[in-house]
JSON list of C-alpha atoms and ligand atoms in Angstrom, two decimals:
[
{"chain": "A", "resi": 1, "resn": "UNK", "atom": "CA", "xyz": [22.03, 53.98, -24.11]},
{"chain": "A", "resi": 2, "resn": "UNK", "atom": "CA", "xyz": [22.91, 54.34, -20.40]},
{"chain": "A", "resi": 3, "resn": "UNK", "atom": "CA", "xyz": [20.90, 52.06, -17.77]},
{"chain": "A", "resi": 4, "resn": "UNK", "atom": "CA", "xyz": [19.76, 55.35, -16.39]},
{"chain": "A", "resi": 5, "resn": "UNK", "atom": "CA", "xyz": [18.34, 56.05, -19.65]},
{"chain": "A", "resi": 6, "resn": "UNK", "atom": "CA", "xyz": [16.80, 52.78, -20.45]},
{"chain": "A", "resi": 7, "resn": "UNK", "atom": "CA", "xyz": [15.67, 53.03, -16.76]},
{"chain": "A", "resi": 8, "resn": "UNK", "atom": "CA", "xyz": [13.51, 56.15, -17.31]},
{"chain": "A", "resi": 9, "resn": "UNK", "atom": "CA", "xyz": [12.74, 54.85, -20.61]},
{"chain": "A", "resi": 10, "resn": "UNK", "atom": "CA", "xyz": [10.82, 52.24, -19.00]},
{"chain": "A", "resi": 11, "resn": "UNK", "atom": "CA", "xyz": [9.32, 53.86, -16.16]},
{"chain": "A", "resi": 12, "resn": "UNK", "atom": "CA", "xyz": [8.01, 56.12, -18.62]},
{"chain": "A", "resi": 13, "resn": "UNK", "atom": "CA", "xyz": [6.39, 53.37, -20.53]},
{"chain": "A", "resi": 14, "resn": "UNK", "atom": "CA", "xyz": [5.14, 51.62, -17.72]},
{"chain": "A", "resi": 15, "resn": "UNK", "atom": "CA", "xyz": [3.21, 54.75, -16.37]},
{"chain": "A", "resi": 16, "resn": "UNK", "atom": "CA", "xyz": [1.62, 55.81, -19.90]},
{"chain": "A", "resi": 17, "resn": "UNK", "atom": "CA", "xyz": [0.84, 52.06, -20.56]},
{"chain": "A", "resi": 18, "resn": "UNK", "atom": "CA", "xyz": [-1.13, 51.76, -17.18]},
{"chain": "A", "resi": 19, "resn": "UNK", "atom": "CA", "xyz": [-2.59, 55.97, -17.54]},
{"chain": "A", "resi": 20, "resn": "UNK", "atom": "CA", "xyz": [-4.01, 54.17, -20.92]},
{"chain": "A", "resi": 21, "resn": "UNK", "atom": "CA", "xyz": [-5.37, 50.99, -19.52]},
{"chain": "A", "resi": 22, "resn": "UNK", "atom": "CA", "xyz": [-6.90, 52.74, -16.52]},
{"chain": "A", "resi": 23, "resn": "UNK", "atom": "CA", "xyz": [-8.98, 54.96, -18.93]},
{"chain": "A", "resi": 24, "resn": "UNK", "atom": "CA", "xyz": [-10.57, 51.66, -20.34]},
{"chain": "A", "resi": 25, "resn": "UNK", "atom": "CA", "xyz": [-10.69, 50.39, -17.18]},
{"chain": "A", "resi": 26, "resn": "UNK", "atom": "CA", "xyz": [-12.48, 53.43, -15.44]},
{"chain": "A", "resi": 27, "resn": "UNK", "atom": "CA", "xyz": [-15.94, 52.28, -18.05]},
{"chain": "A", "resi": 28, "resn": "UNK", "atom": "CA", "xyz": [-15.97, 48.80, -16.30]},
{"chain": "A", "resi": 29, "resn": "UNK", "atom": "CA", "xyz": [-16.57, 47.32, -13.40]},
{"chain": "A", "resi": 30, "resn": "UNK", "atom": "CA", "xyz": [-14.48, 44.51, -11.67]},
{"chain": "A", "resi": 31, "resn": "UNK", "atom": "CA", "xyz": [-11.07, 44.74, -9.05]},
{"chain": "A", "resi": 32, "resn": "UNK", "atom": "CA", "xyz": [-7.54, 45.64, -10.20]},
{"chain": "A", "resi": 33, "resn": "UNK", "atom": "CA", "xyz": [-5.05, 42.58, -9.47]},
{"chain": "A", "resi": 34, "resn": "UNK", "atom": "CA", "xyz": [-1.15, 43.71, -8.93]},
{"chain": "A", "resi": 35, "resn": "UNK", "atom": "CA", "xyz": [0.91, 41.26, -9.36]},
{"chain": "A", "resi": 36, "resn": "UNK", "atom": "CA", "xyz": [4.12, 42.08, -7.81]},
{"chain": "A", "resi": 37, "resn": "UNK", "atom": "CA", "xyz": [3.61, 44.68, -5.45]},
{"chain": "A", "resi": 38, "resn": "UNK", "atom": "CA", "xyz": [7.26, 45.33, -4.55]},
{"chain": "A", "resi": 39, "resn": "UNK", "atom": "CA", "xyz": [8.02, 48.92, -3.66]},
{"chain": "A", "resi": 40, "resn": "UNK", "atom": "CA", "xyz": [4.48, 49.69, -4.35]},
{"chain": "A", "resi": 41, "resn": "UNK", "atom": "CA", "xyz": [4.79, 52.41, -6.90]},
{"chain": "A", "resi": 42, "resn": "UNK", "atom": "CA", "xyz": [2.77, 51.44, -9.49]},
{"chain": "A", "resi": 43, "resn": "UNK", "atom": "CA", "xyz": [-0.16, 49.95, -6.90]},
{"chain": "A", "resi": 44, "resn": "UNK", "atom": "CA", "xyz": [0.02, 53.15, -5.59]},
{"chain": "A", "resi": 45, "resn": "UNK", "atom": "CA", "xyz": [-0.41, 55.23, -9.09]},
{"chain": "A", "resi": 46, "resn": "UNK", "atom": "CA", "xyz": [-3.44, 52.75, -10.19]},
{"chain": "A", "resi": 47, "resn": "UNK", "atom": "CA", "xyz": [-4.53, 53.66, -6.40]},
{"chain": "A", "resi": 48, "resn": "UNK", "atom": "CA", "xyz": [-4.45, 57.27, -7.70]},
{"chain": "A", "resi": 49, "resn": "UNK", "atom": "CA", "xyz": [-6.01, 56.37, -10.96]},
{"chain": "A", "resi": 50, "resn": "UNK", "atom": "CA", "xyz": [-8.84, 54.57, -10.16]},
{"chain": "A", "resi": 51, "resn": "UNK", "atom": "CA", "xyz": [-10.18, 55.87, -6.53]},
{"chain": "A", "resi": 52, "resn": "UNK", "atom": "CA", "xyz": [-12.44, 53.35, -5.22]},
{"chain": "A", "resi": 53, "resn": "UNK", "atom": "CA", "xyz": [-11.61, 50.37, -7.14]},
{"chain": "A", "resi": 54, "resn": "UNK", "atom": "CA", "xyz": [-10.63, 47.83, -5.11]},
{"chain": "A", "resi": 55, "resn": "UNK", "atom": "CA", "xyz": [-6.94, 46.67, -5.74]},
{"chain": "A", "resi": 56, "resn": "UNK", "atom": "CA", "xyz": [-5.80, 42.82, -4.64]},
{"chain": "A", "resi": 57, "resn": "UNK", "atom": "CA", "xyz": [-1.86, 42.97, -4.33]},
{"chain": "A", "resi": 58, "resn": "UNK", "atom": "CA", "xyz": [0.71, 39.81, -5.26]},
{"chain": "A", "resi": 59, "resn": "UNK", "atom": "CA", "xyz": [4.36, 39.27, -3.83]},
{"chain": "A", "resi": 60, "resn": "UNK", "atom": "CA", "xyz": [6.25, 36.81, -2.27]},
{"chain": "A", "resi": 61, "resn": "UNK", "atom": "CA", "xyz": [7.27, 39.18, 0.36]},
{"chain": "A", "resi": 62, "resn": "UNK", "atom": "CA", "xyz": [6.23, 42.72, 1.76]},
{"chain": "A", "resi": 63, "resn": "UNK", "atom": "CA", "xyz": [8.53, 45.20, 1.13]},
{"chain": "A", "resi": 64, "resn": "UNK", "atom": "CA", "xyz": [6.59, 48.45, -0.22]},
{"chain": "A", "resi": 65, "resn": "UNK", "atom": "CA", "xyz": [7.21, 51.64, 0.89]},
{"chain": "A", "resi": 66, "resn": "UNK", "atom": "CA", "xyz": [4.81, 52.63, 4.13]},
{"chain": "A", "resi": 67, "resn": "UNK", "atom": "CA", "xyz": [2.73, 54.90, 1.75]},
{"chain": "A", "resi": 68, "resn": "UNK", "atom": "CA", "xyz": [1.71, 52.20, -0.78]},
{"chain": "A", "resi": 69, "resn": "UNK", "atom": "CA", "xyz": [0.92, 49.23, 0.96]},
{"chain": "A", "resi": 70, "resn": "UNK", "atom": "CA", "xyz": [-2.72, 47.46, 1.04]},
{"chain": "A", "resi": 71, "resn": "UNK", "atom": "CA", "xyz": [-5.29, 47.00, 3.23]},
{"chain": "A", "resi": 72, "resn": "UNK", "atom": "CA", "xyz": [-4.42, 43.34, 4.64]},
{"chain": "A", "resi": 73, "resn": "UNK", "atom": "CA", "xyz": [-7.79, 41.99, 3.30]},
{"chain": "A", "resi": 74, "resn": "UNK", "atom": "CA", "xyz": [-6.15, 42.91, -0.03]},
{"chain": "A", "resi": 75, "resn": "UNK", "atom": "CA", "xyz": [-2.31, 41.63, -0.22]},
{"chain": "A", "resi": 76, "resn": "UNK", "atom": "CA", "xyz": [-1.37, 38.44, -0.72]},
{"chain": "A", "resi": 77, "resn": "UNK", "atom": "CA", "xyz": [2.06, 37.28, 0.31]},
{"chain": "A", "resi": 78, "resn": "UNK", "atom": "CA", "xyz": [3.73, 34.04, -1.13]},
{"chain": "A", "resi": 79, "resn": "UNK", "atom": "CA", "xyz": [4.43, 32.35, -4.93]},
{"chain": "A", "resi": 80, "resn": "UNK", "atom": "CA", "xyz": [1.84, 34.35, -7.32]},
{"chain": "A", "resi": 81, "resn": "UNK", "atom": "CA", "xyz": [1.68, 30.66, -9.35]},
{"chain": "A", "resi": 82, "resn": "UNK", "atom": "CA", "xyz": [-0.07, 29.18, -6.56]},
{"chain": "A", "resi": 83, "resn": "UNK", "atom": "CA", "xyz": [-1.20, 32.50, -4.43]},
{"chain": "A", "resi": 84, "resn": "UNK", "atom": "CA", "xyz": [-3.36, 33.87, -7.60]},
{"chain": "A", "resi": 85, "resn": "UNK", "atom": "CA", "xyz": [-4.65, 30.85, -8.51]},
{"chain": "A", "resi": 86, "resn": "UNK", "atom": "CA", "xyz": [-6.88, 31.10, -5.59]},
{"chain": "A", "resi": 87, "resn": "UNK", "atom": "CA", "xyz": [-8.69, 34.55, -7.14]},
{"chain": "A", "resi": 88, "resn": "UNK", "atom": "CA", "xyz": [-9.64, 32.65, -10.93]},
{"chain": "A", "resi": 89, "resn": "UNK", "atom": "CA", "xyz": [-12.89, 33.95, -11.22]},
{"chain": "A", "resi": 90, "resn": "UNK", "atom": "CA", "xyz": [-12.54, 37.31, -9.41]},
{"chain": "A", "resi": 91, "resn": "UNK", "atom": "CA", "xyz": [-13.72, 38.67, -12.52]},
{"chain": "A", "resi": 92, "resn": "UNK", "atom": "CA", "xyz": [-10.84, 41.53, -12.76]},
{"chain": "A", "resi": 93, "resn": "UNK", "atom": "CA", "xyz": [-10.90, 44.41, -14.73]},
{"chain": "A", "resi": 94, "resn": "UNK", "atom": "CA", "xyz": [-7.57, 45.20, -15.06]},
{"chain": "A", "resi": 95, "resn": "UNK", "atom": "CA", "xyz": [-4.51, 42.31, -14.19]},
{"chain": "A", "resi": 96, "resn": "UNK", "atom": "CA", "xyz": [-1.04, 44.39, -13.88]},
{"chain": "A", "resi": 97, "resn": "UNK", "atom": "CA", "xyz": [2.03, 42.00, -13.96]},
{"chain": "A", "resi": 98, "resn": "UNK", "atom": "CA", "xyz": [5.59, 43.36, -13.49]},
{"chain": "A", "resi": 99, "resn": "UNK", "atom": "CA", "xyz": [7.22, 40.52, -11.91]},
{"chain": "A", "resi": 100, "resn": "UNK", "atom": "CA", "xyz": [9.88, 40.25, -15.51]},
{"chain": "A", "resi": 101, "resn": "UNK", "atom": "CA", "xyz": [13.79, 39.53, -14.16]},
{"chain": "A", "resi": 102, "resn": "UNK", "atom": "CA", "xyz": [15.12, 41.26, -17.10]},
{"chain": "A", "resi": 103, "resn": "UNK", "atom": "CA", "xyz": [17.09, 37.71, -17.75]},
{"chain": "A", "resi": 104, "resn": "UNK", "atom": "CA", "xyz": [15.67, 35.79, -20.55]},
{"chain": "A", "resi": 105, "resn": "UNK", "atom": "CA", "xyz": [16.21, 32.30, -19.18]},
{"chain": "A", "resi": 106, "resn": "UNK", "atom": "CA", "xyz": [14.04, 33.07, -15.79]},
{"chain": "A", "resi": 107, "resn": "UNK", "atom": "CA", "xyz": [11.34, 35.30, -17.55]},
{"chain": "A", "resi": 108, "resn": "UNK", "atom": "CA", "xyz": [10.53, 32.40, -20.52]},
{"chain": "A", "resi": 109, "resn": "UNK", "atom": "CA", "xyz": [9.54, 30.16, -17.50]},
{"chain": "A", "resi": 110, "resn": "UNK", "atom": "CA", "xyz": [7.68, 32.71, -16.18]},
{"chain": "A", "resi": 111, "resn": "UNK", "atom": "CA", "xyz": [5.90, 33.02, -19.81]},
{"chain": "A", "resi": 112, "resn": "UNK", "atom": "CA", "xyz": [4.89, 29.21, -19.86]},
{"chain": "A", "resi": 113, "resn": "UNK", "atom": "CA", "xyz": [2.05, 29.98, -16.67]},
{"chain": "A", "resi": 114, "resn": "UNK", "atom": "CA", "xyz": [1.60, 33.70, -16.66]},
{"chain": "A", "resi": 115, "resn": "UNK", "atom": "CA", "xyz": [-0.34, 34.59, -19.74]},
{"chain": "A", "resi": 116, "resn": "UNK", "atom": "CA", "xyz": [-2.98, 31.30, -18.64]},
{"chain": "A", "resi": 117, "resn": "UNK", "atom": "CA", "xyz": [-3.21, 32.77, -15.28]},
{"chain": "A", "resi": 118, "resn": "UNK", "atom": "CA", "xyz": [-4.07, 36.49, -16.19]},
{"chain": "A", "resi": 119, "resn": "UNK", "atom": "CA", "xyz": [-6.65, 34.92, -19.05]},
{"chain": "A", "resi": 120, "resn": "UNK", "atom": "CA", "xyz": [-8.31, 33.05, -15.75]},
{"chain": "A", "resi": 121, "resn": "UNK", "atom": "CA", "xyz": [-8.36, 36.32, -13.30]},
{"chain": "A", "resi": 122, "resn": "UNK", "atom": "CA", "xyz": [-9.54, 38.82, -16.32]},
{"chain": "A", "resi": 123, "resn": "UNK", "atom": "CA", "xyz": [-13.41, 39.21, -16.97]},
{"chain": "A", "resi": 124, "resn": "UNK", "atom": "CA", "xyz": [-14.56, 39.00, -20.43]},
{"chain": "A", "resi": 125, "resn": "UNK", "atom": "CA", "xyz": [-13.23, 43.13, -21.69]},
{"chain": "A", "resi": 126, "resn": "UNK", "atom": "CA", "xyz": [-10.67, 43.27, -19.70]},
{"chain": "A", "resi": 127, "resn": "UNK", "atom": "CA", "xyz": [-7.14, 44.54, -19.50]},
{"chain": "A", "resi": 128, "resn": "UNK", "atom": "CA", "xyz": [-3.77, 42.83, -18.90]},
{"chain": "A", "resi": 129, "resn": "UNK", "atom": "CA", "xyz": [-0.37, 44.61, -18.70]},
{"chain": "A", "resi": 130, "resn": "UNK", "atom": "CA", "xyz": [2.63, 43.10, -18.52]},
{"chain": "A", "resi": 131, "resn": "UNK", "atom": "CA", "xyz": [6.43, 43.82, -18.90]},
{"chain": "A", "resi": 132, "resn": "UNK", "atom": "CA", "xyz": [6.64, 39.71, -20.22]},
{"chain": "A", "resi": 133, "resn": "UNK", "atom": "CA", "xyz": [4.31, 38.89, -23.27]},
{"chain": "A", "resi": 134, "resn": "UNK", "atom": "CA", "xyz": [1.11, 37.53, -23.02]},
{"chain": "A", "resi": 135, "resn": "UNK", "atom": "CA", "xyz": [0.75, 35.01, -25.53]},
{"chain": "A", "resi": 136, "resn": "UNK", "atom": "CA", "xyz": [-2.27, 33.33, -25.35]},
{"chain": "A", "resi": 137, "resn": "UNK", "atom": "CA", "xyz": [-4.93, 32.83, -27.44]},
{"chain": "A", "resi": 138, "resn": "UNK", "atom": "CA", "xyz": [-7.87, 34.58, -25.21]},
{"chain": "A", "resi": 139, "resn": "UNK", "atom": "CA", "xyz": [-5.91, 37.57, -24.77]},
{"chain": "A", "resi": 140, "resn": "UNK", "atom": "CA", "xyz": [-5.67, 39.84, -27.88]},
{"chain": "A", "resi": 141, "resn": "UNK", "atom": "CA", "xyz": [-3.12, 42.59, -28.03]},
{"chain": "A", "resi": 142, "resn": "UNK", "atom": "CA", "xyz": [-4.45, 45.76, -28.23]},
{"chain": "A", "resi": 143, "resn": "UNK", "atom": "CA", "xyz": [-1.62, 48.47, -29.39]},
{"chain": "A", "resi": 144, "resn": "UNK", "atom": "CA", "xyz": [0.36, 50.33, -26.69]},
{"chain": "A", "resi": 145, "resn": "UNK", "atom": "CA", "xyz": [1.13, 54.17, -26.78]},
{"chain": "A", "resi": 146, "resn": "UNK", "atom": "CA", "xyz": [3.60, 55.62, -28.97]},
{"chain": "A", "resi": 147, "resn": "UNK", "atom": "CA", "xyz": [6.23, 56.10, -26.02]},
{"chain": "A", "resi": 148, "resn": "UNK", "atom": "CA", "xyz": [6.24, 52.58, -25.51]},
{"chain": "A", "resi": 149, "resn": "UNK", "atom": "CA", "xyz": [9.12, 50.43, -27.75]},
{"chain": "A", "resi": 150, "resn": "UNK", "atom": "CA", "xyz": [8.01, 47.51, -29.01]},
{"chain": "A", "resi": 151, "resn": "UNK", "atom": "CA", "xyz": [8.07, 44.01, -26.92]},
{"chain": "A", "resi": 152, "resn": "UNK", "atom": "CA", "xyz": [9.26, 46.01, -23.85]},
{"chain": "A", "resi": 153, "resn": "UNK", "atom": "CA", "xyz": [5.84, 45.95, -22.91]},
{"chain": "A", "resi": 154, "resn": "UNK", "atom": "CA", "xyz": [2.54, 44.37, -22.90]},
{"chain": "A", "resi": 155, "resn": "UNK", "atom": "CA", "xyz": [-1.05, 45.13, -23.26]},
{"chain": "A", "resi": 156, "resn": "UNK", "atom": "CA", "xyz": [-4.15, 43.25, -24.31]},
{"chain": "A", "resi": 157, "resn": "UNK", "atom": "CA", "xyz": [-8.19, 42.74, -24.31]},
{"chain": "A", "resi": 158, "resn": "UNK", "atom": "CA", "xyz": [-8.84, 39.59, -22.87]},
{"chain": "A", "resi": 159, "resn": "UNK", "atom": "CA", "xyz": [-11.71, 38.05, -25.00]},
{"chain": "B", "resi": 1, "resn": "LIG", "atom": "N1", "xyz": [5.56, 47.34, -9.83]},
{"chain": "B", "resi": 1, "resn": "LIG", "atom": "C1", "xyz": [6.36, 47.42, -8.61]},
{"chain": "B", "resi": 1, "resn": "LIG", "atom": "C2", "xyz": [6.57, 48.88, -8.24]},
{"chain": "B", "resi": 1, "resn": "LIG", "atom": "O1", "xyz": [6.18, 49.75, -9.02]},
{"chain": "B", "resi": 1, "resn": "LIG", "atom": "O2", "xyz": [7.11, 49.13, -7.17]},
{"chain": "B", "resi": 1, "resn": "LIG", "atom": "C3", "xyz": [7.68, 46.72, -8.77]},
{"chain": "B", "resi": 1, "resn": "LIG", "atom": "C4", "xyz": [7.57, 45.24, -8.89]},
{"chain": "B", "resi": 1, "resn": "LIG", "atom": "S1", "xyz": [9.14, 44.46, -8.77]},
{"chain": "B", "resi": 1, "resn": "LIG", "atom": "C5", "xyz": [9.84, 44.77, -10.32]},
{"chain": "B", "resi": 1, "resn": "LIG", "atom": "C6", "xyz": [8.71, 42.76, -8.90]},
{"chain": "B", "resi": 1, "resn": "LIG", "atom": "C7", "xyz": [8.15, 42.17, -7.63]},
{"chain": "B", "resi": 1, "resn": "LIG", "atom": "O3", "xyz": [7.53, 40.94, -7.98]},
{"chain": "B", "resi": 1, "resn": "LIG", "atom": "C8", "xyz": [9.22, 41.84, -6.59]},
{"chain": "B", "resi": 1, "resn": "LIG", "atom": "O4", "xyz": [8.86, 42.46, -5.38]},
{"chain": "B", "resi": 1, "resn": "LIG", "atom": "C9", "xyz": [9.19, 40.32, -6.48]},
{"chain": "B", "resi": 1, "resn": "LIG", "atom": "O5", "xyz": [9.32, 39.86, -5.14]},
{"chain": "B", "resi": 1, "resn": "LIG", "atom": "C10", "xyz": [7.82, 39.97, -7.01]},
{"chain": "B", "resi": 1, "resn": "LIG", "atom": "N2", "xyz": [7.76, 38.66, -7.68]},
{"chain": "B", "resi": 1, "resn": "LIG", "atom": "C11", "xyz": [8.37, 38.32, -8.84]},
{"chain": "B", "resi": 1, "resn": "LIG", "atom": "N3", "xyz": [8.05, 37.06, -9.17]},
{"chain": "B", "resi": 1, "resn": "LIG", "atom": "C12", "xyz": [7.22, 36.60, -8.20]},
{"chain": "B", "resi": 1, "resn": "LIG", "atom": "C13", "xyz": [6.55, 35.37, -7.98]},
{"chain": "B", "resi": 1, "resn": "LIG", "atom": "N4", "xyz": [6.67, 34.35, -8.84]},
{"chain": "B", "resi": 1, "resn": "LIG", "atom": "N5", "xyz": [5.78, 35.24, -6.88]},
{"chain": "B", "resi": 1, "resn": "LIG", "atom": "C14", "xyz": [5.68, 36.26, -5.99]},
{"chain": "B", "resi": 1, "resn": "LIG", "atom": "N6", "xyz": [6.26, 37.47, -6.16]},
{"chain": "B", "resi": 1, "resn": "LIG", "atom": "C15", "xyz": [7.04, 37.63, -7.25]}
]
Protein backbone atom coordinates (compact mmCIF):
# COMPACT_ATOMS: atom_id res chain seq x y z
CA UNK A 1 0.00 0.00 0.00
CA UNK A 2 1.17 3.52 -0.96
CA UNK A 3 1.66 6.20 2.01
CA UNK A 4 -1.02 8.10 0.19
CA UNK A 5 -3.17 5.23 0.68
CA UNK A 6 -2.38 4.36 4.18
CA UNK A 7 -2.64 8.20 4.61
CA UNK A 8 -6.35 8.37 3.65
CA UNK A 9 -6.76 5.13 5.24
CA UNK A 10 -6.19 6.76 8.42
CA UNK A 11 -7.77 9.97 8.06
CA UNK A 12 -10.68 8.03 7.26
CA UNK A 13 -10.52 6.15 10.47
CA UNK A 14 -9.76 8.93 12.52
CA UNK A 15 -12.92 10.91 11.34
CA UNK A 16 -15.49 7.84 11.68
CA UNK A 17 -13.81 6.94 15.06
CA UNK A 18 -14.40 10.55 16.45
CA UNK A 19 -18.24 10.90 14.20
CA UNK A 20 -18.83 7.65 16.60
CA UNK A 21 -17.53 8.91 19.86
CA UNK A 22 -19.19 12.30 19.41
CA UNK A 23 -22.63 10.54 19.15
CA UNK A 24 -21.99 9.07 22.73
CA UNK A 25 -20.63 12.06 23.68
CA UNK A 26 -23.55 14.39 22.47
CA UNK A 27 -25.91 12.31 25.66
CA UNK A 28 -23.36 13.67 28.28
CA UNK A 29 -22.28 16.45 29.70
CA UNK A 30 -18.59 17.48 30.44
CA UNK A 31 -15.67 19.48 27.99
CA UNK A 32 -13.86 17.84 25.05
CA UNK A 33 -9.91 17.81 25.74
CA UNK A 34 -7.62 17.77 22.35
CA UNK A 35 -4.61 16.74 22.90
CA UNK A 36 -2.45 17.79 20.15
CA UNK A 37 -4.00 20.46 18.42
CA UNK A 38 -1.53 20.79 15.54
CA UNK A 39 -3.08 21.91 12.28
CA UNK A 40 -6.34 21.93 14.01
CA UNK A 41 -8.35 19.67 11.81
CA UNK A 42 -9.76 17.37 13.93
CA UNK A 43 -10.46 20.26 16.88
CA UNK A 44 -12.10 21.85 14.29
CA UNK A 45 -14.46 18.72 13.10
CA UNK A 46 -15.34 17.90 16.98
CA UNK A 47 -15.98 21.89 16.87
CA UNK A 48 -18.48 20.99 14.10
CA UNK A 49 -19.73 17.97 15.90
CA UNK A 50 -20.51 19.06 19.08
CA UNK A 51 -21.61 22.98 18.84
CA UNK A 52 -21.42 24.38 22.18
CA UNK A 53 -19.29 22.05 23.97
CA UNK A 54 -16.53 23.59 25.22
CA UNK A 55 -13.17 22.21 23.73
CA UNK A 56 -9.65 22.68 25.90
CA UNK A 57 -6.75 22.32 23.22
CA UNK A 58 -3.01 20.63 24.00
CA UNK A 59 0.33 21.34 22.01
CA UNK A 60 3.62 22.28 22.62
CA UNK A 61 3.39 24.93 20.07
CA UNK A 62 0.64 26.86 18.00
CA UNK A 63 0.64 26.12 14.64
CA UNK A 64 -3.15 25.47 13.46
CA UNK A 65 -4.51 26.79 10.59
CA UNK A 66 -6.26 30.49 11.29
CA UNK A 67 -9.74 28.76 10.97
CA UNK A 68 -9.28 26.17 13.77
CA UNK A 69 -7.62 27.69 16.49
CA UNK A 70 -9.18 28.21 20.19
CA UNK A 71 -10.36 30.75 22.13
CA UNK A 72 -7.09 31.59 24.32
CA UNK A 73 -9.01 30.72 27.57
CA UNK A 74 -9.04 27.27 25.91
CA UNK A 75 -5.41 26.28 24.41
CA UNK A 76 -2.77 25.29 26.25
CA UNK A 77 0.72 25.58 24.88
CA UNK A 78 3.74 23.54 26.32
CA UNK A 79 4.58 19.52 27.28
CA UNK A 80 0.90 17.84 27.50
CA UNK A 81 2.73 15.48 30.48
CA UNK A 82 2.93 18.36 32.65
CA UNK A 83 0.41 21.00 30.79
CA UNK A 84 -2.71 18.41 31.23
CA UNK A 85 -1.93 17.42 34.39
CA UNK A 86 -3.16 20.69 35.56
CA UNK A 87 -7.02 19.85 34.15
CA UNK A 88 -7.28 16.11 36.33
CA UNK A 89 -10.57 16.52 37.45
CA UNK A 90 -12.10 18.60 34.61
CA UNK A 91 -14.46 15.89 34.43
CA UNK A 92 -14.20 15.47 30.39
CA UNK A 93 -16.48 13.86 28.29
CA UNK A 94 -14.57 13.05 25.55
CA UNK A 95 -10.28 13.05 25.75
CA UNK A 96 -8.97 12.99 21.91
CA UNK A 97 -5.18 12.12 21.75
CA UNK A 98 -3.31 12.11 18.40
CA UNK A 99 0.03 13.08 19.46
CA UNK A 100 1.46 9.06 18.06
CA UNK A 101 5.10 9.63 16.04
CA UNK A 102 4.39 6.71 13.95
CA UNK A 103 8.00 5.35 15.40
CA UNK A 104 7.60 2.65 17.87
CA UNK A 105 10.50 3.52 20.14
CA UNK A 106 9.08 7.30 20.85
CA UNK A 107 5.30 6.28 20.95
CA UNK A 108 5.95 3.20 23.78
CA UNK A 109 7.26 6.10 26.03
CA UNK A 110 4.51 7.98 25.25
CA UNK A 111 2.26 4.76 26.27
CA UNK A 112 3.93 4.48 29.83
CA UNK A 113 1.97 8.18 30.99
CA UNK A 114 -0.74 8.67 28.44
CA UNK A 115 -3.37 6.08 29.11
CA UNK A 116 -3.01 7.26 33.29
CA UNK A 117 -3.44 10.75 32.21
CA UNK A 118 -6.64 10.41 29.96
CA UNK A 119 -8.12 7.88 32.92
CA UNK A 120 -7.51 11.19 35.31
CA UNK A 121 -9.14 13.95 32.78
CA UNK A 122 -12.22 11.47 31.73
CA UNK A 123 -15.47 11.54 33.95
CA UNK A 124 -16.89 8.33 34.97
CA UNK A 125 -18.79 7.31 30.99
CA UNK A 126 -16.58 8.83 29.17
CA UNK A 127 -14.72 8.54 25.92
CA UNK A 128 -11.01 8.37 25.02
CA UNK A 129 -9.58 8.17 21.46
CA UNK A 130 -6.35 7.66 20.67
CA UNK A 131 -4.06 6.72 17.67
CA UNK A 132 -1.54 4.95 20.71
CA UNK A 133 -3.37 2.28 22.93
CA UNK A 134 -4.83 2.93 26.04
CA UNK A 135 -3.99 0.26 28.27
CA UNK A 136 -5.12 0.78 31.49
CA UNK A 137 -7.20 -0.86 33.66
CA UNK A 138 -10.05 2.03 34.15
CA UNK A 139 -10.42 2.44 30.60
CA UNK A 140 -12.32 -0.41 28.81
CA UNK A 141 -12.20 -0.70 25.07
CA UNK A 142 -15.26 -0.33 23.52
CA UNK A 143 -15.11 -1.67 19.65
CA UNK A 144 -14.29 0.84 16.88
CA UNK A 145 -16.18 1.02 13.45
CA UNK A 146 -15.72 -1.39 10.82
CA UNK A 147 -13.48 1.09 8.67
CA UNK A 148 -11.11 1.21 11.32
CA UNK A 149 -8.05 -1.71 11.16
CA UNK A 150 -7.27 -3.07 14.15
CA UNK A 151 -4.57 -1.40 16.71
CA UNK A 152 -4.35 1.62 14.33
CA UNK A 153 -6.66 3.12 16.55
CA UNK A 154 -8.10 3.53 19.89
CA UNK A 155 -11.32 3.88 21.65
CA UNK A 156 -12.64 3.18 25.12
CA UNK A 157 -15.32 3.83 28.12
CA UNK A 158 -13.51 5.02 30.89
CA UNK A 159 -15.08 3.27 33.99
N1 LIG B 1 -5.13 16.12 15.27
C1 LIG B 1 -4.35 17.19 14.65
C2 LIG B 1 -5.04 17.67 13.40
O1 LIG B 1 -6.05 17.06 13.01
O2 LIG B 1 -4.59 18.65 12.82
C3 LIG B 1 -2.95 16.73 14.34
C4 LIG B 1 -2.11 16.48 15.54
S1 LIG B 1 -0.42 16.24 15.12
C5 LIG B 1 -0.41 14.63 14.48
C6 LIG B 1 0.32 16.00 16.70
C7 LIG B 1 0.54 17.28 17.47
O3 LIG B 1 0.79 16.91 18.82
C8 LIG B 1 1.75 18.08 17.00
O4 LIG B 1 1.33 19.39 16.72
C9 LIG B 1 2.72 18.03 18.17
O5 LIG B 1 3.38 19.26 18.40
C10 LIG B 1 1.82 17.71 19.34
N2 LIG B 1 2.47 16.92 20.39
C11 LIG B 1 2.91 15.65 20.30
N3 LIG B 1 3.41 15.24 21.47
C12 LIG B 1 3.29 16.28 22.33
C13 LIG B 1 3.62 16.48 23.70
N4 LIG B 1 4.19 15.52 24.43
N5 LIG B 1 3.34 17.69 24.26
C14 LIG B 1 2.80 18.68 23.52
N6 LIG B 1 2.43 18.54 22.23
C15 LIG B 1 2.68 17.36 21.64
Amino acid sequence: MSRLDSFIRRMTAQRDILDLACAEVAKMEGPVVELGLGNGRTFHHLRERLPGRRIVAFDRALAAHASSIPEAENLVLGEIRETASRFIGIDAALVHADIGTGYDDRDAVTSTWLPDLIARLLRVGGIAVSGTPLDHPLLQPLPPPPSVPADRYFVCRRV
